[in-house]
Coordinates of C-alpha atoms in Angstrom, one line a residue:
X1 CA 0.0 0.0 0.0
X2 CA 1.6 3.4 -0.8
X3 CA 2.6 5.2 2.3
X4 CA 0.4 8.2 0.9
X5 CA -2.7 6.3 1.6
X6 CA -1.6 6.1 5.1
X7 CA 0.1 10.0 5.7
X8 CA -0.9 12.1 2.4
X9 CA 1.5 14.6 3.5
X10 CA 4.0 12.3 2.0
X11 CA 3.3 13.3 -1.0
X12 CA 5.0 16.7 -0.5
X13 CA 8.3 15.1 0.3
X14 CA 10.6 15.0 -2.6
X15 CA 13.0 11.4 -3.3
X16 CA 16.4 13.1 -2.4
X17 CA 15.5 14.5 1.0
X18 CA 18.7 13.9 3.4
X19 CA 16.6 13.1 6.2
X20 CA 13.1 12.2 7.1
X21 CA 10.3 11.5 10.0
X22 CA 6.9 10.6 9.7
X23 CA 3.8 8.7 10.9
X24 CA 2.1 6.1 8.6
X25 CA -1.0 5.7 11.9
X26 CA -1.6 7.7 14.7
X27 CA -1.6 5.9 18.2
X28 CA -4.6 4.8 19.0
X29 CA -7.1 7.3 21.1
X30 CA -7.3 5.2 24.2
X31 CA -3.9 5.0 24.5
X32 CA -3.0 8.6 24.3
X33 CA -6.4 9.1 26.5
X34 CA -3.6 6.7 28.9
X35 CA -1.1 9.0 29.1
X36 CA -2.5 12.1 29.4
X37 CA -4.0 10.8 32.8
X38 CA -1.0 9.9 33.9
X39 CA 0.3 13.6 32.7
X40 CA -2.4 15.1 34.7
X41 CA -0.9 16.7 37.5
X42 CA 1.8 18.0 35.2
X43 CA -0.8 19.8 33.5
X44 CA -2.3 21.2 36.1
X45 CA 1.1 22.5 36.8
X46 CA 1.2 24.2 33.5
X47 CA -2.1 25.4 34.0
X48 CA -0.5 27.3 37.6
X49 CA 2.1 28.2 35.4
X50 CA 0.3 29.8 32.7
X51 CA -1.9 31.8 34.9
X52 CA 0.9 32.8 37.2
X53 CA 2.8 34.3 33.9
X54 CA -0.4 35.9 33.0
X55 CA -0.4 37.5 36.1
X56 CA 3.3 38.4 36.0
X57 CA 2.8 40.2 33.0
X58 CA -0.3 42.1 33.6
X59 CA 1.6 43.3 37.0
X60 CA 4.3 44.5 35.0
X61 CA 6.2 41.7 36.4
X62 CA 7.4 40.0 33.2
X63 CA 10.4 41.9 32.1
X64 CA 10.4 41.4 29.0
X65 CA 11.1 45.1 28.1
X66 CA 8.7 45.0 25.5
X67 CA 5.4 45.9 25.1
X68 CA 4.2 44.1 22.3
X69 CA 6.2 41.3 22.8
X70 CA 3.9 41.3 26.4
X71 CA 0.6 41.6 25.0
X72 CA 1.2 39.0 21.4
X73 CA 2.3 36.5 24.8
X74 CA -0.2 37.1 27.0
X75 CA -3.0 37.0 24.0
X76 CA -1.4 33.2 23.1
X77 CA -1.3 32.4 26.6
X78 CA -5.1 33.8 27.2
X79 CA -6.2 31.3 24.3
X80 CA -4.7 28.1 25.8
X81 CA -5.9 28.7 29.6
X82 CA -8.0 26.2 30.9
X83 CA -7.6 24.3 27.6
X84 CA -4.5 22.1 28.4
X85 CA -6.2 18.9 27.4
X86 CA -7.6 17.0 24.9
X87 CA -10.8 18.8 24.6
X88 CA -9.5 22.1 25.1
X89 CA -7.1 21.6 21.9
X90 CA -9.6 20.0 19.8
X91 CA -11.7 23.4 20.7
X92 CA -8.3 25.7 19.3
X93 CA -8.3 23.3 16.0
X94 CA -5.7 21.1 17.6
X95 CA -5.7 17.0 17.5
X96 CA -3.6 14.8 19.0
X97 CA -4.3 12.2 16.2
X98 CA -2.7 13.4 13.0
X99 CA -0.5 12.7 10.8
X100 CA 2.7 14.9 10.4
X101 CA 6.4 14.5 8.7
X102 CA 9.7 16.2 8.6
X103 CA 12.0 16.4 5.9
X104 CA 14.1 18.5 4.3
X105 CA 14.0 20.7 1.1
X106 CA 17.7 20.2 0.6
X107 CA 19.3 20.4 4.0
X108 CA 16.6 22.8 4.9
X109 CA 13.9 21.7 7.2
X110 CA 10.1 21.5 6.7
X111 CA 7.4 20.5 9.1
X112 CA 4.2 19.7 8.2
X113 CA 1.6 18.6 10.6
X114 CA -2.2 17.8 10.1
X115 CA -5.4 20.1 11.7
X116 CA -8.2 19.1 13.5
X117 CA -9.7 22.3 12.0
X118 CA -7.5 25.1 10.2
X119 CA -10.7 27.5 10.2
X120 CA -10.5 27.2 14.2
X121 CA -6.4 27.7 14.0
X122 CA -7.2 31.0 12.1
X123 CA -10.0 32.2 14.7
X124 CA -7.7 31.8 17.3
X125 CA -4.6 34.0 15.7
X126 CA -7.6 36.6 14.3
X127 CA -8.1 36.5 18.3
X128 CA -4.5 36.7 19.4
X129 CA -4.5 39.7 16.8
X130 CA -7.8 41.3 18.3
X131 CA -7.0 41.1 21.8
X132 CA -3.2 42.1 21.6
X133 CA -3.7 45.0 19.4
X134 CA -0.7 43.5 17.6
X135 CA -1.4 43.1 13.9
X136 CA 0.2 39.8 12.4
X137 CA 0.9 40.7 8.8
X138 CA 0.0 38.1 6.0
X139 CA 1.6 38.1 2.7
X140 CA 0.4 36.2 -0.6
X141 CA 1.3 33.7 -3.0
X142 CA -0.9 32.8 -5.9
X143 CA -3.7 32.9 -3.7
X144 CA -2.2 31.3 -1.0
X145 CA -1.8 33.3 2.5
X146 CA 1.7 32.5 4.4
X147 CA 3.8 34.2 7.0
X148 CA 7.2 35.4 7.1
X149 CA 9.2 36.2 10.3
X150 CA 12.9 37.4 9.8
X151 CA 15.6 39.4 11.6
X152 CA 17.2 42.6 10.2
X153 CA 20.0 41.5 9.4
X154 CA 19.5 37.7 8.7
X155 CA 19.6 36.2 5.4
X156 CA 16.7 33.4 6.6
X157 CA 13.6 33.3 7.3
X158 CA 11.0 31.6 8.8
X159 CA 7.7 30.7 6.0
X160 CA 4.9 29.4 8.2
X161 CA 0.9 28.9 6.3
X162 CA -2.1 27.5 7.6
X163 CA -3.2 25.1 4.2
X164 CA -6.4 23.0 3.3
X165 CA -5.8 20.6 6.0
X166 CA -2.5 20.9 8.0
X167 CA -0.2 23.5 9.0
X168 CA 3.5 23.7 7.1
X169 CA 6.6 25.6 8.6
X170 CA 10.2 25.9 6.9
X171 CA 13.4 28.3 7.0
X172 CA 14.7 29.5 3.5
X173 CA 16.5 32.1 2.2
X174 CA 14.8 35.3 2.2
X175 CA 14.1 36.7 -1.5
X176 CA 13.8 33.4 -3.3
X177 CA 10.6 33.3 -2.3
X178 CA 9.6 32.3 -6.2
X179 CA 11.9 29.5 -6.1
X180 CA 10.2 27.5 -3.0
X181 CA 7.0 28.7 -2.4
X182 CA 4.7 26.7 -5.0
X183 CA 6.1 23.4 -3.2
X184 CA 6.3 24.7 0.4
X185 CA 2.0 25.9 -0.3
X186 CA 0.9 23.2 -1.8
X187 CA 0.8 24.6 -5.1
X188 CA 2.6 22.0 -6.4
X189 CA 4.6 18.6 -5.6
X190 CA 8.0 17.1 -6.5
X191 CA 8.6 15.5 -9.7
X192 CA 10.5 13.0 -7.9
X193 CA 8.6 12.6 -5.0
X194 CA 9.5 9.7 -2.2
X195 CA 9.2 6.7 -3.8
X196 CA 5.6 5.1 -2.5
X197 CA 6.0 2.6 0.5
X198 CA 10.0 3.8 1.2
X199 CA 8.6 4.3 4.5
X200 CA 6.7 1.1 4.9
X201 CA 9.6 -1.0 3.9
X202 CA 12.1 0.7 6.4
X203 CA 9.7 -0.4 8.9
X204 CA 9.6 -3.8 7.6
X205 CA 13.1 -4.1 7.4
X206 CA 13.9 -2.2 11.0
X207 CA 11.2 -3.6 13.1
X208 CA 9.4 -0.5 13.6
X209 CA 5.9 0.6 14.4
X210 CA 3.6 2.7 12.3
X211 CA 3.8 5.9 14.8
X212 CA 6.9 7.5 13.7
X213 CA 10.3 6.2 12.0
X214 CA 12.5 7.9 9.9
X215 CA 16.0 8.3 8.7
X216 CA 19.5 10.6 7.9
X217 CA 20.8 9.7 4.7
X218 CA 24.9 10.7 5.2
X219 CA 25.7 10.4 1.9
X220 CA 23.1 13.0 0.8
X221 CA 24.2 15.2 3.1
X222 CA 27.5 15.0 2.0
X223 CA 26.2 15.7 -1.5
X224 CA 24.1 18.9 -0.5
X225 CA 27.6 20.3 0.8
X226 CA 30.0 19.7 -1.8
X227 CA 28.1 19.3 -4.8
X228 CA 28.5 23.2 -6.4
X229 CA 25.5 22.8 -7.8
X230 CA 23.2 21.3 -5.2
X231 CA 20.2 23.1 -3.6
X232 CA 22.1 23.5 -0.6
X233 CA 25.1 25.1 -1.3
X234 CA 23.6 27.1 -4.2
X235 CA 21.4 28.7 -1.3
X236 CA 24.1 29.0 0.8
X237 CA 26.7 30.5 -1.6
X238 CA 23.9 33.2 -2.3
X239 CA 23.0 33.8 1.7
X240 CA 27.2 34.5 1.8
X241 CA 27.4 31.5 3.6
X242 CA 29.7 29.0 1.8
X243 CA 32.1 29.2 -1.2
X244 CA 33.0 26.0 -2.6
X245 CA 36.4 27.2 -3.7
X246 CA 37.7 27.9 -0.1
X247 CA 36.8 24.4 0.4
X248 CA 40.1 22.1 0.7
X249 CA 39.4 19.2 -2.1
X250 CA 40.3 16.5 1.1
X251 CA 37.2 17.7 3.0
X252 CA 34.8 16.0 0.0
X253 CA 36.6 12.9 -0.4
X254 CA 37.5 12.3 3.4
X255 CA 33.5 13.2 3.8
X256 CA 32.4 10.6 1.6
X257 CA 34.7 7.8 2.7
X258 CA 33.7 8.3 6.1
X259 CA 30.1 7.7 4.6
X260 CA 31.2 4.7 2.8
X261 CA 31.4 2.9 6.6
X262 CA 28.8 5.1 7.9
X263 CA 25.6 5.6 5.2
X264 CA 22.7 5.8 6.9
X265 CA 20.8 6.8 10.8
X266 CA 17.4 5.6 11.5
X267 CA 14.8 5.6 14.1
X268 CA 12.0 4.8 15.0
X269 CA 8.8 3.8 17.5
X270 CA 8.6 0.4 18.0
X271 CA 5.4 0.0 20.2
X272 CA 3.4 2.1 21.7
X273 CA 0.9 0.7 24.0
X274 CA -0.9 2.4 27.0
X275 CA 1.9 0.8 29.7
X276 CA 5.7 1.2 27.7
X277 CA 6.9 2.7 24.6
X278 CA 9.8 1.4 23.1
X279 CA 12.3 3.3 20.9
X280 CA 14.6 1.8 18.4
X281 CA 18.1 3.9 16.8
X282 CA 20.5 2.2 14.4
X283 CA 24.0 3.6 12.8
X284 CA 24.1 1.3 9.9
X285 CA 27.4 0.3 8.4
X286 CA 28.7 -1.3 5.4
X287 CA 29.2 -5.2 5.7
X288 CA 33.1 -4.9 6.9
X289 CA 32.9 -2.7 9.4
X290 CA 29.8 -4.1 10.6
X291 CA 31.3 -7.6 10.2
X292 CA 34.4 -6.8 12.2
X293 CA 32.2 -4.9 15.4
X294 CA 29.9 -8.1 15.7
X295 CA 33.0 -10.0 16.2
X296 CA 33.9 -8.1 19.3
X297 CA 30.9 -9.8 21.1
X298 CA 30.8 -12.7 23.2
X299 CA 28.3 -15.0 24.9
X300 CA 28.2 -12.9 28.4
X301 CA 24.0 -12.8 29.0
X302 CA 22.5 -9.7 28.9
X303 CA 20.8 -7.9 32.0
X304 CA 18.7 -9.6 33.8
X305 CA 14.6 -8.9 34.2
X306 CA 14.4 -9.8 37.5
X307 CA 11.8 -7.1 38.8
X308 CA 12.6 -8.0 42.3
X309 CA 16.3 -6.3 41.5
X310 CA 16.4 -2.2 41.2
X311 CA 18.7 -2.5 38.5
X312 CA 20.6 -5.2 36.4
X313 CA 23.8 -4.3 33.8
X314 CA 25.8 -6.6 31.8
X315 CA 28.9 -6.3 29.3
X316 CA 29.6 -8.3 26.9
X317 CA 32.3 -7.7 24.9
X318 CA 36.3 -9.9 24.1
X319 CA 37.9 -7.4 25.4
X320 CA 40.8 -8.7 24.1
X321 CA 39.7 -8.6 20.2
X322 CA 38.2 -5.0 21.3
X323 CA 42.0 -3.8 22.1
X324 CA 43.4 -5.5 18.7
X325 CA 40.3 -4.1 16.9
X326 CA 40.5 -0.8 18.5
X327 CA 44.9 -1.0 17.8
X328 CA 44.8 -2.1 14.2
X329 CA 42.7 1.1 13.4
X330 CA 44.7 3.6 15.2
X331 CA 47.3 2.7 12.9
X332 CA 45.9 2.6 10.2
X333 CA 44.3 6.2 10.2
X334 CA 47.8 7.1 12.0
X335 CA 49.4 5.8 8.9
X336 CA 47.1 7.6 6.7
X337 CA 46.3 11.1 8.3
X338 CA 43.3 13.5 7.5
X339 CA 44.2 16.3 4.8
X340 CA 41.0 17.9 5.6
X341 CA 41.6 21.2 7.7
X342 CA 38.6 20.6 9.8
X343 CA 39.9 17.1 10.6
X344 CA 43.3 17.7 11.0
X345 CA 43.0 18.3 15.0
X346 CA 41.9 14.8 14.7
X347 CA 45.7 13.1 13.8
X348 CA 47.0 13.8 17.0
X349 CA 44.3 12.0 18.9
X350 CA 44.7 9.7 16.5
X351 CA 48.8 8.9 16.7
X352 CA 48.6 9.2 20.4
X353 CA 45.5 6.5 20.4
X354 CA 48.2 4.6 18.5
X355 CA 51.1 5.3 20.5
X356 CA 49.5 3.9 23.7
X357 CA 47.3 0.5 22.1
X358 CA 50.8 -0.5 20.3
X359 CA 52.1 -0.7 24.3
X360 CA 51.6 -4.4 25.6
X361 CA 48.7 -5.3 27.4
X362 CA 47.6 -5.7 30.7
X363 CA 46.9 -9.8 31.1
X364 CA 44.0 -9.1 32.8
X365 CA 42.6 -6.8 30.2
X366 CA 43.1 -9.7 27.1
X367 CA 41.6 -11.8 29.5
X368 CA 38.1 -10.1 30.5
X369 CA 35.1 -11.2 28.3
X370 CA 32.9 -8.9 30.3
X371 CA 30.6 -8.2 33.6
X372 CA 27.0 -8.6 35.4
X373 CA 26.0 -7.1 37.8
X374 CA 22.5 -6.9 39.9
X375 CA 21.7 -4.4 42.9
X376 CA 19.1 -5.1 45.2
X377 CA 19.6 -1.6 47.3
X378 CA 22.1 0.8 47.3
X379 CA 21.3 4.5 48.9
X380 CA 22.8 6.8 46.9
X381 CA 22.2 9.9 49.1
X382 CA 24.9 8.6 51.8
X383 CA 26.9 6.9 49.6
X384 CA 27.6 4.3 51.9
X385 CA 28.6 1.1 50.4
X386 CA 27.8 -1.2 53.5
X387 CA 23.9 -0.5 52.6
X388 CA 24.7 -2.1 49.2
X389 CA 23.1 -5.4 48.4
X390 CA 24.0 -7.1 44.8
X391 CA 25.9 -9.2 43.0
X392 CA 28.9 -8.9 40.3
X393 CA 30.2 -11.8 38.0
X394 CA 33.8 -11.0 35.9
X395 CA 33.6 -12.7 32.9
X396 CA 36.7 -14.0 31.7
X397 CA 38.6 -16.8 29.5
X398 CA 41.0 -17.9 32.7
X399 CA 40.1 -16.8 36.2
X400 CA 42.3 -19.1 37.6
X401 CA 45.4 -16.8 36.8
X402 CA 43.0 -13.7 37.7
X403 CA 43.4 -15.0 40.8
X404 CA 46.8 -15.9 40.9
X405 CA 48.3 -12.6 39.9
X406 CA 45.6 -11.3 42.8
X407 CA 47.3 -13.1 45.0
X408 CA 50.5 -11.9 44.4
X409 CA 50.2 -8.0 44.0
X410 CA 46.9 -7.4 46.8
X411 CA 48.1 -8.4 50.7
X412 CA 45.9 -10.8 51.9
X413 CA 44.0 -11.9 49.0
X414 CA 46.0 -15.4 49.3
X415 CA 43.9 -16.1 51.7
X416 CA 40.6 -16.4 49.4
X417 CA 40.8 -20.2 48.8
X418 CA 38.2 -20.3 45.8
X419 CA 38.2 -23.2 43.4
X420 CA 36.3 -23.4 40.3
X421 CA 32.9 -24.8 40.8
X422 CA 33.7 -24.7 44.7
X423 CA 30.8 -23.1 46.9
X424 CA 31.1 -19.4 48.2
X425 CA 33.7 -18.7 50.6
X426 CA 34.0 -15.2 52.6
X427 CA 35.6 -12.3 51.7
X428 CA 39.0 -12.0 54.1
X429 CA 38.2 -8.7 55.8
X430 CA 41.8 -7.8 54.8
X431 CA 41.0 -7.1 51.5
X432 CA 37.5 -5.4 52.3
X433 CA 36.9 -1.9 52.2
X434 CA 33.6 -2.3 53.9
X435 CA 34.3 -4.1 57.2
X436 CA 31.2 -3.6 59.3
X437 CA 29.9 -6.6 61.5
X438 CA 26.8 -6.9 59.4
X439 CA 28.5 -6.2 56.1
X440 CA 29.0 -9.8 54.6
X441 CA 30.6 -10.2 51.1
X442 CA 31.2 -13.8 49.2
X443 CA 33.2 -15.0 46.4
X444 CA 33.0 -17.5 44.1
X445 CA 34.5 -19.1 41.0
X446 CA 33.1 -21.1 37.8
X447 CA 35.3 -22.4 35.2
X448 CA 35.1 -18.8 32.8
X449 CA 33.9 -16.4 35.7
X450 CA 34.7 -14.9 39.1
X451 CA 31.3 -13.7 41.1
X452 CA 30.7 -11.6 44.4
X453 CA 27.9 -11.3 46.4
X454 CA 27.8 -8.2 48.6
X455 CA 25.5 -7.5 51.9
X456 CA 22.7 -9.7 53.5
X457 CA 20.9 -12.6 51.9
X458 CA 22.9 -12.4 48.5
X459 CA 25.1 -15.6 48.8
X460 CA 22.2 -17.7 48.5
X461 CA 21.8 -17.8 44.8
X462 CA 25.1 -16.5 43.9
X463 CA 26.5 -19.8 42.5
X464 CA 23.3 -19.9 40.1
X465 CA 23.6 -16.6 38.8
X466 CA 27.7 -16.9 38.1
X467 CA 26.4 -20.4 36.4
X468 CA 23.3 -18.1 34.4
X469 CA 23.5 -18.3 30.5
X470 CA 21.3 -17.6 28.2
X471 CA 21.0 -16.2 23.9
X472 CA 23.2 -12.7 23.8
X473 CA 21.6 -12.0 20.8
X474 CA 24.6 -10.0 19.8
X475 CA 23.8 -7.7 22.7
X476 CA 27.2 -6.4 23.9
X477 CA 26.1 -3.9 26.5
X478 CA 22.2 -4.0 28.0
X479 CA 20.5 -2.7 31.3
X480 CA 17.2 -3.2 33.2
X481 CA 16.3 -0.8 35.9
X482 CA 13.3 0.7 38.0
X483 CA 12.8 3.7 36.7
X484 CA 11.4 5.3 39.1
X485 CA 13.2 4.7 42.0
X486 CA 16.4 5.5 40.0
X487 CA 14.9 8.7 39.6
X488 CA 13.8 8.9 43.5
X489 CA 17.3 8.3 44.4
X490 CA 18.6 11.1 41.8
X491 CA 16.2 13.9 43.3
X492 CA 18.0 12.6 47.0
X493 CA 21.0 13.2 45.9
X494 CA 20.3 16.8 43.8
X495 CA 18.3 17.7 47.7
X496 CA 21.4 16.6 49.2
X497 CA 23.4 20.5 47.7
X498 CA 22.5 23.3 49.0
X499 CA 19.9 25.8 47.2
X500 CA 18.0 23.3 45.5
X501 CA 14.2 23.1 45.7
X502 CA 11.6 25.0 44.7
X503 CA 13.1 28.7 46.5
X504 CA 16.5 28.4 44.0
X505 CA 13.9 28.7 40.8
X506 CA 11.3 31.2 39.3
X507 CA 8.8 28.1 39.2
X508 CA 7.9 29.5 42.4
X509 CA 6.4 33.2 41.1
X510 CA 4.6 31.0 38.9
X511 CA 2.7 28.8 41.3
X512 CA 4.3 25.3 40.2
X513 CA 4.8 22.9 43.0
X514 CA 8.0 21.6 41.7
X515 CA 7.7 18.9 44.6
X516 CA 4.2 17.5 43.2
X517 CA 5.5 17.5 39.2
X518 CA 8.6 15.5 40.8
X519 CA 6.9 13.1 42.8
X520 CA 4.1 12.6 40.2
X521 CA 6.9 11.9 37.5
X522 CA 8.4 9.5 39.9
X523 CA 5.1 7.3 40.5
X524 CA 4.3 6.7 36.6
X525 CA 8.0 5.2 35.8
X526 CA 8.0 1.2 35.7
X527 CA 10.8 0.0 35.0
X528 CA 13.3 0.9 32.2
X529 CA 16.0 -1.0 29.7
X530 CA 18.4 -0.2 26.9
X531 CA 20.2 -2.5 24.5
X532 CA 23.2 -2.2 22.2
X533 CA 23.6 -4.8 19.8
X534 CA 26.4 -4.9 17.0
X535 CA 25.8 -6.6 14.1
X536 CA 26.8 -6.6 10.5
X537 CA 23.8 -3.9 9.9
X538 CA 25.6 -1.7 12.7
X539 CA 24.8 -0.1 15.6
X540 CA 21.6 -0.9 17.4
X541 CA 19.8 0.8 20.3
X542 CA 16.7 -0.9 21.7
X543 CA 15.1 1.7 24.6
X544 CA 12.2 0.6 26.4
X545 CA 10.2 2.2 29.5
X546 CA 7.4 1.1 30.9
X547 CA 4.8 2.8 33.1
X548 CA 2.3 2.4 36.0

């Protein structure tokens, strides 16, 4: 099906746009009905906000040092009191269910974004207008009404129109108004429009929902900024912006070789239900380099989903490949160093990345496949680590001779008689630097990794989890947390300073109980994770946050 049927605005979008965002469905009323209960007392926040401003400004409060600037705001703000909600912007000509997409016109952005009603959009600035005695000045264009908002001095603009059915917004070049303004109006469409169901198929292919997804196309940026004759730097070169021949002929072909490894970003939704959202991001790569990353990962699990645990991590990565990986291309850019002015500050990095990987390695380091860990507690407002509760497993080829090269450099640690597949023996509290008499920390060992339990109750268990395995679905580094009590403990430690709260802000000339938005945002987190994956497509980032 073409992906016009779905999002019409599409059809505005012309083939060779560097970078795109768009919709093909909007999420479903009952689930946005979901969150906007949950973003209830934020709003009502705003709503304190709104009307404290209002009243700032009519007591001459506001400082804005300008008059018109005061009324225009308060006039905007007068039309969205009381109407912070779904009905109140379906009454402005608002909806939260419509279709929108950003792309650009060259490397110049437009946003387009469906109406509810564009007849009630234009009551309410005919309002604004009214009540502020501030006109808002509307030019033409073969019949078709816009806005223009520039600076004195600025070569660009801002175009904004309200059309048929959505509203459009773009910045251009002042004075080649002829030139864009039949596609940015509607008046016509490209010639080479978006190819029907590109954005379909990237979903396909990526995994992603219907609700938003996207891409930045490297190489085309690349093109809009050397290419003489591209949109882009022909705008440019007019605005006094860019000259092609001060341009050092290395910056174009270093540019596009770097875009031979690196072609393509996407994004994109993929769920949104009323209890988690999850987010996907790739960096794509070409087949060798993405060939030569997924070999860096190993068969360490990723993090746990244990709710009953406040936050899980794991690494999973050969370290030891990482360091030749990581070596054998410090050398190779050493050997070959960027012409490209702009770059140039990069070489020295570069040789002295070089210089230290080409030392020999740390055993230990060549050793280490990666890490778990799983906390139970840990208050981060004292910072005390005898209230920690969790457990830590080092991944590695040979912990044997881990722990034989401990036992010669750390006093003391000779006397931690582990054996592999041995039960858990207690920390000597030589080696500790917790020693409190209800502090209790454990080792143990399996054939490929060395685990620790730390604090009350988390020996039992600890020979299972060292022993876990399970499919790392080339998932190299991958958390699970609460959310929300990760985000409890950061507001203990921001109270712990001095002059924070609601007194060290203007929030509270504006009526907002900062406290209240806090605690509310705090209650609705459920727990949270991330993934990184490396494969021979690239980079992957899997984010996902639930909610109560």
């Amino acid at each position: 099906e073409p992906d016009t049927a779905s999002n019409p605005l599409l059809r505005y979008v012309p083939a060779d746009t560097p970078f795109l965002m768009a919709n093909l469905d909007t999420v479903p009323m009952e689930v946005t009905d979901s969150y906007l209960l949950r973003m209830s007392p934020f709003l009502d926040q705003f709503q304190n906000a709104l009307q404290g401003f209002r009243s700032e400004i009519a007591s001459g409060q506001a400082e804005l040092n300008d008059p018109q600037a005061e009324a225009v705001l308060d006039a905007v703000l007068a039309e969205f009191d009381g109407k912070l909600s779904r009905e109140g912007l379906e009454s402005l000509g608002f909806s939260l269910e419509q279709m929108s997409v950003f792309y650009g016109h060259g490397l110049f952005p437009v946003l387009r974004a469906g109406l509810a009603d564009p007849d009630d959009v234009r009551a309410m600035i005919a309002r604004v207008e009214t009540n502020s005695g501030v006109p808002v000045p509307e030019e033409t264009f073969q019949g078709i009404n816009y806005w223009r908002a520039a600076g004195d001095d600025s070569p660009m603009g801002i175009y904004m129109a309200i059309l048929e059915d959505h509203f459009v917004m773009s910045a251009a070049p002042l004075g080649r108004e002829p030139e864009f303004l039949p596609r940015l109006l509607g008046l016509e469409t490209p010639r080479d429009a978006l190819a029907p169901g590109t954005l379909a198929a990237l979903n396909r292919d990526k995994g992603f929902a219907p609700y938003g997804s996207g891409y930045i196309d490297l190489s085309r940026v690349v093109d809009e900024l050397f290419e003489a004759d591209s949109l882009t730097a022909t705008w440019m070169m007019d605005m006094g912006e860019f000259d092609p021949a001060a341009i050092h002929p290395a910056c174009e072909r270093e540019a596009r070789l770097i875009t031979t490894f690196v072609p393509r970003m996407v994004a994109g939704t993929t769920e949104v239900v009323a209890e988690r959202v999850g987010v996907r991001y790739q960096l794509e790569t070409n087949p060798w380099l993405g060939g030569e990353l997924a070999r860096l990962v190993g068969d360490v699990p990723p993090a746990s989903t244990d709710p009953a645990r406040m936050a899980s991590f794991s690494l999973n990565l050969q370290m030891g490949r990482v360091a030749t990986f990581m070596r054998e291309s410090a050398n190779a850019m050493a050997a070959v160093p960027f012409q490209c002015p702009q770059l140039q500050e990069l070489n020295a990095q570069v040789q002295q990345m070089a210089e230290t990987l080409n030392r020999p390695m740390p055993p230990f380091i060549g050793n280490l496949k990666g890490l778990r860990a799983e906390v139970s507690e840990f208050d981060t407002t004292t910072m005390d680590p005898s209230g920690m509760r969790g457990r830590l497993a080092l991944e590695m080829e040979s912990p044997q001779m881990v722990i034989g090269m401990a036992s010669m450099m750390i006093p003391g640690f000779e006397e931690l008689q582990i054996e592999p597949g041995g039960d858990p023996v207690a920390v000597p509290r030589e080696i500790m630097t917790v020693v409190t008499p209800e502090f209790e920390a454990y080792a143990v060992m399996s054939s490929d990794a060395i685990g620790l339990s730390l604090g009350k109750g988390e020996k039992e268990g600890l020979k299972d989890f060292l022993e876990a395995r399970g499919d790392a679905d080339a998932i190299f580094l991958s958390a699970d947390y609460d959310a929300g009590q990760v985000a409890r403990m950061q507001r203990k430690q921001m109270e712990a300073y001095e002059g924070y709260g609601a007194e060290s802000t203007n929030y509270a000339a504006l009526d907002m109980n900062v406290e209240a938005m806090t605690e509310a945002y705090e209650a609705m987190l459920g727990r949270a994770r991330f993934e990184l994956r490396l494969t021979e497509d690239g980079l992957t980032i899997d984010n996902r946050q639930e909610f109560r």
